[in-house]
């Protein structure tokens, strides 16, 4: 919860991150596949394609999180412990995407063999680069965007998908899982913000990375409709 943040700089950082999220949310609704989803015009093929593209980013998620953990020195041991725990909890999330894809009528080999789209390539490259820097505190901004999607959008999107597609099998396990669990992850982020936002420099780097990740994540979703 927001009340977990006690410091002045932590509160300033949170306010800036909330502004980044609001801008991201507004722009996200303009992305064609998300616009179709939120207007109940998503086809089953659209949903399969969305899952296929998301898997390529999700499967790399624990890699950049783990890389960032190894980049924190002993002065950030508490951050390293939190990040390692986070990577452990999410490193098999992509298997839920695969199950949803198959349940929605897709072929398992297709989603397993698909390559990253250019947005996913850019997002993964940026995150791995930042995660390799010494004490990459700015990646709290990346987690803010990605975990925020799970916390704020997953339940909404899952409900819309289930309303549009009446199936005997669950095809929204991935979204439902994140809708249930990412609130806990967000609370951990609030605590990290309070301990990491200890200087104006840290605040600026966290907010900048949040902005970059929000743009690259949108690019990834925009590329869903350029499925070559």
mmCIF file of C-alpha atoms in Angstrom:
data_model
loop_
_atom_site.group_PDB
_atom_site.id
_atom_site.type_symbol
_atom_site.label_atom_id
_atom_site.label_comp_id
_atom_site.label_asym_id
_atom_site.label_seq_id
_atom_site.Cartn_x
_atom_site.Cartn_y
_atom_site.Cartn_z
ATOM 1 C CA UNK A 1 0.000 0.000 0.000
ATOM 2 C CA UNK A 2 1.084 3.595 -0.586
ATOM 3 C CA UNK A 3 1.238 4.199 3.160
ATOM 4 C CA UNK A 4 4.258 1.883 3.248
ATOM 5 C CA UNK A 5 6.258 4.819 1.871
ATOM 6 C CA UNK A 6 7.444 7.082 4.684
ATOM 7 C CA UNK A 7 10.292 9.212 3.321
ATOM 8 C CA UNK A 8 9.903 12.514 1.484
ATOM 9 C CA UNK A 9 11.959 11.357 -1.497
ATOM 10 C CA UNK A 10 10.072 8.070 -1.574
ATOM 11 C CA UNK A 11 6.766 9.940 -1.775
ATOM 12 C CA UNK A 12 8.116 12.190 -4.513
ATOM 13 C CA UNK A 13 9.255 9.142 -6.464
ATOM 14 C CA UNK A 14 5.863 7.501 -6.056
ATOM 15 C CA UNK A 15 4.020 10.578 -7.307
ATOM 16 C CA UNK A 16 6.198 10.686 -10.414
ATOM 17 C CA UNK A 17 5.734 6.960 -11.019
ATOM 18 C CA UNK A 18 1.961 7.330 -10.689
ATOM 19 C CA UNK A 19 2.080 10.031 -13.371
ATOM 20 C CA UNK A 20 4.109 7.746 -15.648
ATOM 21 C CA UNK A 21 1.565 4.982 -15.097
ATOM 22 C CA UNK A 22 -1.387 7.241 -15.938
ATOM 23 C CA UNK A 23 0.291 8.264 -19.200
ATOM 24 C CA UNK A 24 1.086 4.615 -19.962
ATOM 25 C CA UNK A 25 -2.485 3.543 -19.240
ATOM 26 C CA UNK A 26 -3.858 6.240 -21.540
ATOM 27 C CA UNK A 27 -1.530 5.332 -24.400
ATOM 28 C CA UNK A 28 -2.023 1.594 -23.876
ATOM 29 C CA UNK A 29 -5.732 1.928 -24.594
ATOM 30 C CA UNK A 30 -4.812 3.243 -28.075
ATOM 31 C CA UNK A 31 -2.806 0.138 -29.041
ATOM 32 C CA UNK A 32 -4.956 -1.690 -31.632
ATOM 33 C CA UNK A 33 -5.048 -5.141 -30.010
ATOM 34 C CA UNK A 34 -5.803 -3.652 -26.572
ATOM 35 C CA UNK A 35 -8.411 -1.342 -28.065
ATOM 36 C CA UNK A 36 -10.149 -4.345 -29.624
ATOM 37 C CA UNK A 37 -9.932 -6.234 -26.336
ATOM 38 C CA UNK A 38 -11.410 -3.404 -24.281
ATOM 39 C CA UNK A 39 -14.176 -2.795 -26.834
ATOM 40 C CA UNK A 40 -15.158 -6.486 -26.941
ATOM 41 C CA UNK A 41 -14.032 -6.871 -30.561
ATOM 42 C CA UNK A 42 -11.129 -9.248 -29.978
ATOM 43 C CA UNK A 43 -11.164 -12.405 -32.100
ATOM 44 C CA UNK A 44 -9.967 -15.727 -30.757
ATOM 45 C CA UNK A 45 -7.122 -15.555 -33.276
ATOM 46 C CA UNK A 46 -6.231 -12.105 -31.892
ATOM 47 C CA UNK A 47 -6.046 -13.562 -28.399
ATOM 48 C CA UNK A 48 -3.855 -16.451 -29.514
ATOM 49 C CA UNK A 49 -1.511 -13.988 -31.231
ATOM 50 C CA UNK A 50 -1.406 -11.771 -28.150
ATOM 51 C CA UNK A 51 -0.427 -14.732 -25.963
ATOM 52 C CA UNK A 52 2.216 -15.805 -28.461
ATOM 53 C CA UNK A 53 3.843 -12.377 -28.404
ATOM 54 C CA UNK A 54 3.600 -11.951 -24.639
ATOM 55 C CA UNK A 55 5.308 -15.283 -23.992
ATOM 56 C CA UNK A 56 8.505 -14.108 -25.623
ATOM 57 C CA UNK A 57 8.748 -11.242 -23.138
ATOM 58 C CA UNK A 58 7.564 -13.198 -20.087
ATOM 59 C CA UNK A 59 10.033 -16.033 -20.627
ATOM 60 C CA UNK A 60 12.884 -13.505 -20.486
ATOM 61 C CA UNK A 61 11.525 -11.720 -17.407
ATOM 62 C CA UNK A 62 13.259 -13.787 -14.779
ATOM 63 C CA UNK A 63 16.540 -13.496 -16.714
ATOM 64 C CA UNK A 64 16.850 -9.731 -16.445
ATOM 65 C CA UNK A 65 15.537 -9.793 -12.874
ATOM 66 C CA UNK A 66 18.137 -12.422 -11.934
ATOM 67 C CA UNK A 67 20.855 -10.472 -13.755
ATOM 68 C CA UNK A 68 19.962 -7.345 -11.804
ATOM 69 C CA UNK A 69 20.158 -9.288 -8.532
ATOM 70 C CA UNK A 70 23.721 -10.320 -9.320
ATOM 71 C CA UNK A 71 24.612 -6.678 -10.022
ATOM 72 C CA UNK A 72 23.756 -5.400 -6.550
ATOM 73 C CA UNK A 73 26.691 -5.225 -4.127
ATOM 74 C CA UNK A 74 26.645 -5.890 -0.382
ATOM 75 C CA UNK A 75 25.325 -2.393 0.371
ATOM 76 C CA UNK A 76 22.116 -3.415 -1.395
ATOM 77 C CA UNK A 77 21.842 -6.941 0.007
ATOM 78 C CA UNK A 78 18.232 -6.349 1.094
ATOM 79 C CA UNK A 79 17.315 -5.343 -2.451
ATOM 80 C CA UNK A 80 19.168 -8.333 -3.877
ATOM 81 C CA UNK A 81 17.236 -10.707 -1.594
ATOM 82 C CA UNK A 82 13.905 -9.209 -2.651
ATOM 83 C CA UNK A 83 14.789 -9.363 -6.338
ATOM 84 C CA UNK A 84 15.970 -12.988 -6.125
ATOM 85 C CA UNK A 85 12.713 -13.958 -4.453
ATOM 86 C CA UNK A 86 10.775 -12.156 -7.168
ATOM 87 C CA UNK A 87 12.652 -13.951 -9.950
ATOM 88 C CA UNK A 88 12.051 -17.319 -8.279
ATOM 89 C CA UNK A 89 8.307 -16.692 -8.031
ATOM 90 C CA UNK A 90 7.916 -15.767 -11.696
ATOM 91 C CA UNK A 91 10.471 -17.820 -13.616
ATOM 92 C CA UNK A 92 7.874 -20.386 -14.775
ATOM 93 C CA UNK A 93 5.037 -17.968 -15.547
ATOM 94 C CA UNK A 94 5.474 -18.539 -19.264
ATOM 95 C CA UNK A 95 4.107 -22.084 -18.846
ATOM 96 C CA UNK A 96 0.719 -20.606 -17.909
ATOM 97 C CA UNK A 97 0.779 -18.631 -21.149
ATOM 98 C CA UNK A 98 1.495 -21.819 -23.075
ATOM 99 C CA UNK A 99 -1.431 -23.594 -21.425
ATOM 100 C CA UNK A 100 -3.777 -20.704 -22.200
ATOM 101 C CA UNK A 101 -2.576 -20.647 -25.812
ATOM 102 C CA UNK A 102 -3.271 -24.356 -26.292
ATOM 103 C CA UNK A 103 -6.635 -24.113 -24.487
ATOM 104 C CA UNK A 104 -7.563 -21.270 -26.852
ATOM 105 C CA UNK A 105 -6.876 -23.517 -29.849
ATOM 106 C CA UNK A 106 -3.210 -22.806 -30.550
ATOM 107 C CA UNK A 107 -0.461 -25.316 -31.277
ATOM 108 C CA UNK A 108 2.106 -25.664 -28.481
ATOM 109 C CA UNK A 109 5.043 -25.857 -30.898
ATOM 110 C CA UNK A 110 3.989 -22.585 -32.531
ATOM 111 C CA UNK A 111 4.194 -20.571 -29.316
ATOM 112 C CA UNK A 112 7.357 -22.343 -28.170
ATOM 113 C CA UNK A 113 9.173 -21.698 -31.465
ATOM 114 C CA UNK A 114 8.026 -18.123 -32.066
ATOM 115 C CA UNK A 115 10.691 -15.431 -32.030
ATOM 116 C CA UNK A 116 10.509 -12.104 -30.207
ATOM 117 C CA UNK A 117 8.929 -9.237 -32.119
ATOM 118 C CA UNK A 118 10.946 -6.035 -32.489
ATOM 119 C CA UNK A 119 9.296 -4.453 -29.453
ATOM 120 C CA UNK A 120 10.147 -7.471 -27.310
ATOM 121 C CA UNK A 121 13.708 -7.405 -28.670
ATOM 122 C CA UNK A 122 14.079 -3.738 -27.728
ATOM 123 C CA UNK A 123 12.510 -4.235 -24.295
ATOM 124 C CA UNK A 124 14.626 -7.288 -23.468
ATOM 125 C CA UNK A 125 17.808 -5.631 -24.738
ATOM 126 C CA UNK A 126 17.240 -2.512 -22.672
ATOM 127 C CA UNK A 127 16.384 -4.448 -19.507
ATOM 128 C CA UNK A 128 19.390 -6.744 -19.797
ATOM 129 C CA UNK A 129 21.638 -3.745 -20.401
ATOM 130 C CA UNK A 130 20.336 -1.886 -17.348
ATOM 131 C CA UNK A 131 20.414 -5.067 -15.230
ATOM 132 C CA UNK A 132 24.114 -5.461 -16.004
ATOM 133 C CA UNK A 133 25.025 -2.057 -14.562
ATOM 134 C CA UNK A 134 26.356 -1.794 -10.983
ATOM 135 C CA UNK A 135 23.522 -1.444 -8.455
ATOM 136 C CA UNK A 136 20.744 -0.965 -11.043
ATOM 137 C CA UNK A 137 18.263 0.711 -8.702
ATOM 138 C CA UNK A 138 16.445 2.246 -11.680
ATOM 139 C CA UNK A 139 14.931 -1.159 -12.522
ATOM 140 C CA UNK A 140 12.406 -0.509 -9.780
ATOM 141 C CA UNK A 141 10.837 1.690 -12.456
ATOM 142 C CA UNK A 142 10.700 -1.260 -14.864
ATOM 143 C CA UNK A 143 9.046 -3.443 -12.230
ATOM 144 C CA UNK A 144 6.584 -0.651 -11.522
ATOM 145 C CA UNK A 145 5.303 -0.770 -15.100
ATOM 146 C CA UNK A 146 5.356 -4.537 -15.609
ATOM 147 C CA UNK A 147 3.962 -5.481 -12.205
ATOM 148 C CA UNK A 148 1.462 -2.641 -12.504
ATOM 149 C CA UNK A 149 0.046 -4.301 -15.600
ATOM 150 C CA UNK A 150 -0.569 -7.475 -13.647
ATOM 151 C CA UNK A 151 -2.006 -5.667 -10.678
ATOM 152 C CA UNK A 152 -4.217 -3.146 -12.478
ATOM 153 C CA UNK A 153 -5.093 -4.711 -15.828
ATOM 154 C CA UNK A 154 -5.025 -8.515 -15.590
ATOM 155 C CA UNK A 155 -8.367 -8.994 -13.843
ATOM 156 C CA UNK A 156 -10.068 -6.505 -16.162
ATOM 157 C CA UNK A 157 -8.672 -8.143 -19.290
ATOM 158 C CA UNK A 158 -9.390 -11.649 -18.012
ATOM 159 C CA UNK A 159 -13.017 -10.750 -17.364
ATOM 160 C CA UNK A 160 -13.432 -9.231 -20.824
ATOM 161 C CA UNK A 161 -11.877 -12.262 -22.506
ATOM 162 C CA UNK A 162 -14.089 -14.718 -20.633
ATOM 163 C CA UNK A 163 -17.140 -12.672 -21.566
ATOM 164 C CA UNK A 164 -16.191 -12.731 -25.251
ATOM 165 C CA UNK A 165 -15.179 -16.381 -25.501
ATOM 166 C CA UNK A 166 -17.363 -18.974 -23.846
ATOM 167 C CA UNK A 167 -15.167 -22.070 -23.566
ATOM 168 C CA UNK A 168 -15.195 -25.205 -21.447
ATOM 169 C CA UNK A 169 -11.512 -24.718 -20.616
ATOM 170 C CA UNK A 170 -9.836 -21.850 -18.814
ATOM 171 C CA UNK A 171 -7.934 -19.715 -21.280
ATOM 172 C CA UNK A 172 -6.987 -16.901 -18.874
ATOM 173 C CA UNK A 173 -4.872 -18.675 -16.233
ATOM 174 C CA UNK A 174 -1.918 -16.336 -16.788
ATOM 175 C CA UNK A 175 -3.969 -13.168 -16.399
ATOM 176 C CA UNK A 176 -5.875 -14.498 -13.398
ATOM 177 C CA UNK A 177 -2.693 -15.587 -11.639
ATOM 178 C CA UNK A 178 -1.166 -12.141 -11.994
ATOM 179 C CA UNK A 179 -4.365 -10.430 -10.984
ATOM 180 C CA UNK A 180 -4.307 -12.422 -7.745
ATOM 181 C CA UNK A 181 -0.582 -12.199 -6.962
ATOM 182 C CA UNK A 182 0.743 -8.904 -8.253
ATOM 183 C CA UNK A 183 -0.828 -6.852 -5.473
ATOM 184 C CA UNK A 184 1.648 -8.554 -3.141
ATOM 185 C CA UNK A 185 4.465 -7.745 -5.555
ATOM 186 C CA UNK A 186 3.344 -4.110 -5.692
ATOM 187 C CA UNK A 187 3.492 -3.883 -1.898
ATOM 188 C CA UNK A 188 7.073 -5.138 -2.057
ATOM 189 C CA UNK A 189 7.796 -2.453 -4.644
ATOM 190 C CA UNK A 190 6.428 0.268 -2.366
ATOM 191 C CA UNK A 191 8.840 -0.868 0.328
ATOM 192 C CA UNK A 192 11.736 -0.917 -2.152
ATOM 193 C CA UNK A 193 10.911 2.568 -3.379
ATOM 194 C CA UNK A 194 11.139 3.853 0.172
ATOM 195 C CA UNK A 195 14.575 2.295 0.700
ATOM 196 C CA UNK A 196 16.034 3.071 -2.745
ATOM 197 C CA UNK A 197 14.720 6.577 -3.437
ATOM 198 C CA UNK A 198 17.409 8.095 -1.213
ATOM 199 C CA UNK A 199 18.617 10.795 -3.599
ATOM 200 C CA UNK A 200 17.310 12.946 -6.432
ATOM 201 C CA UNK A 201 19.610 11.033 -8.767
ATOM 202 C CA UNK A 202 18.029 7.702 -7.808
ATOM 203 C CA UNK A 203 14.526 9.114 -8.182
ATOM 204 C CA UNK A 204 15.307 10.503 -11.643
ATOM 205 C CA UNK A 205 16.826 7.208 -12.836
ATOM 206 C CA UNK A 206 13.871 5.163 -11.530
ATOM 207 C CA UNK A 207 11.353 7.435 -13.244
ATOM 208 C CA UNK A 208 13.324 7.546 -16.510
ATOM 209 C CA UNK A 209 13.516 3.760 -16.699
ATOM 210 C CA UNK A 210 9.788 3.525 -16.002
ATOM 211 C CA UNK A 211 9.175 5.851 -18.966
ATOM 212 C CA UNK A 212 11.460 3.864 -21.275
ATOM 213 C CA UNK A 213 9.892 0.534 -20.304
ATOM 214 C CA UNK A 214 6.365 1.892 -20.732
ATOM 215 C CA UNK A 215 7.208 2.988 -24.275
ATOM 216 C CA UNK A 216 8.932 -0.256 -25.212
ATOM 217 C CA UNK A 217 6.116 -2.322 -23.735
ATOM 218 C CA UNK A 218 3.644 -0.423 -25.904
ATOM 219 C CA UNK A 219 5.858 -1.047 -28.920
ATOM 220 C CA UNK A 220 5.797 -4.748 -28.120
ATOM 221 C CA UNK A 221 1.992 -4.746 -28.096
ATOM 222 C CA UNK A 222 1.778 -2.594 -31.226
ATOM 223 C CA UNK A 223 3.824 -5.250 -33.024
ATOM 224 C CA UNK A 224 1.168 -7.880 -32.290
ATOM 225 C CA UNK A 225 -0.661 -6.580 -35.377
ATOM 226 C CA UNK A 226 2.523 -6.813 -37.450
ATOM 227 C CA UNK A 227 2.742 -10.563 -37.042
ATOM 228 C CA UNK A 228 5.202 -11.623 -39.740
#
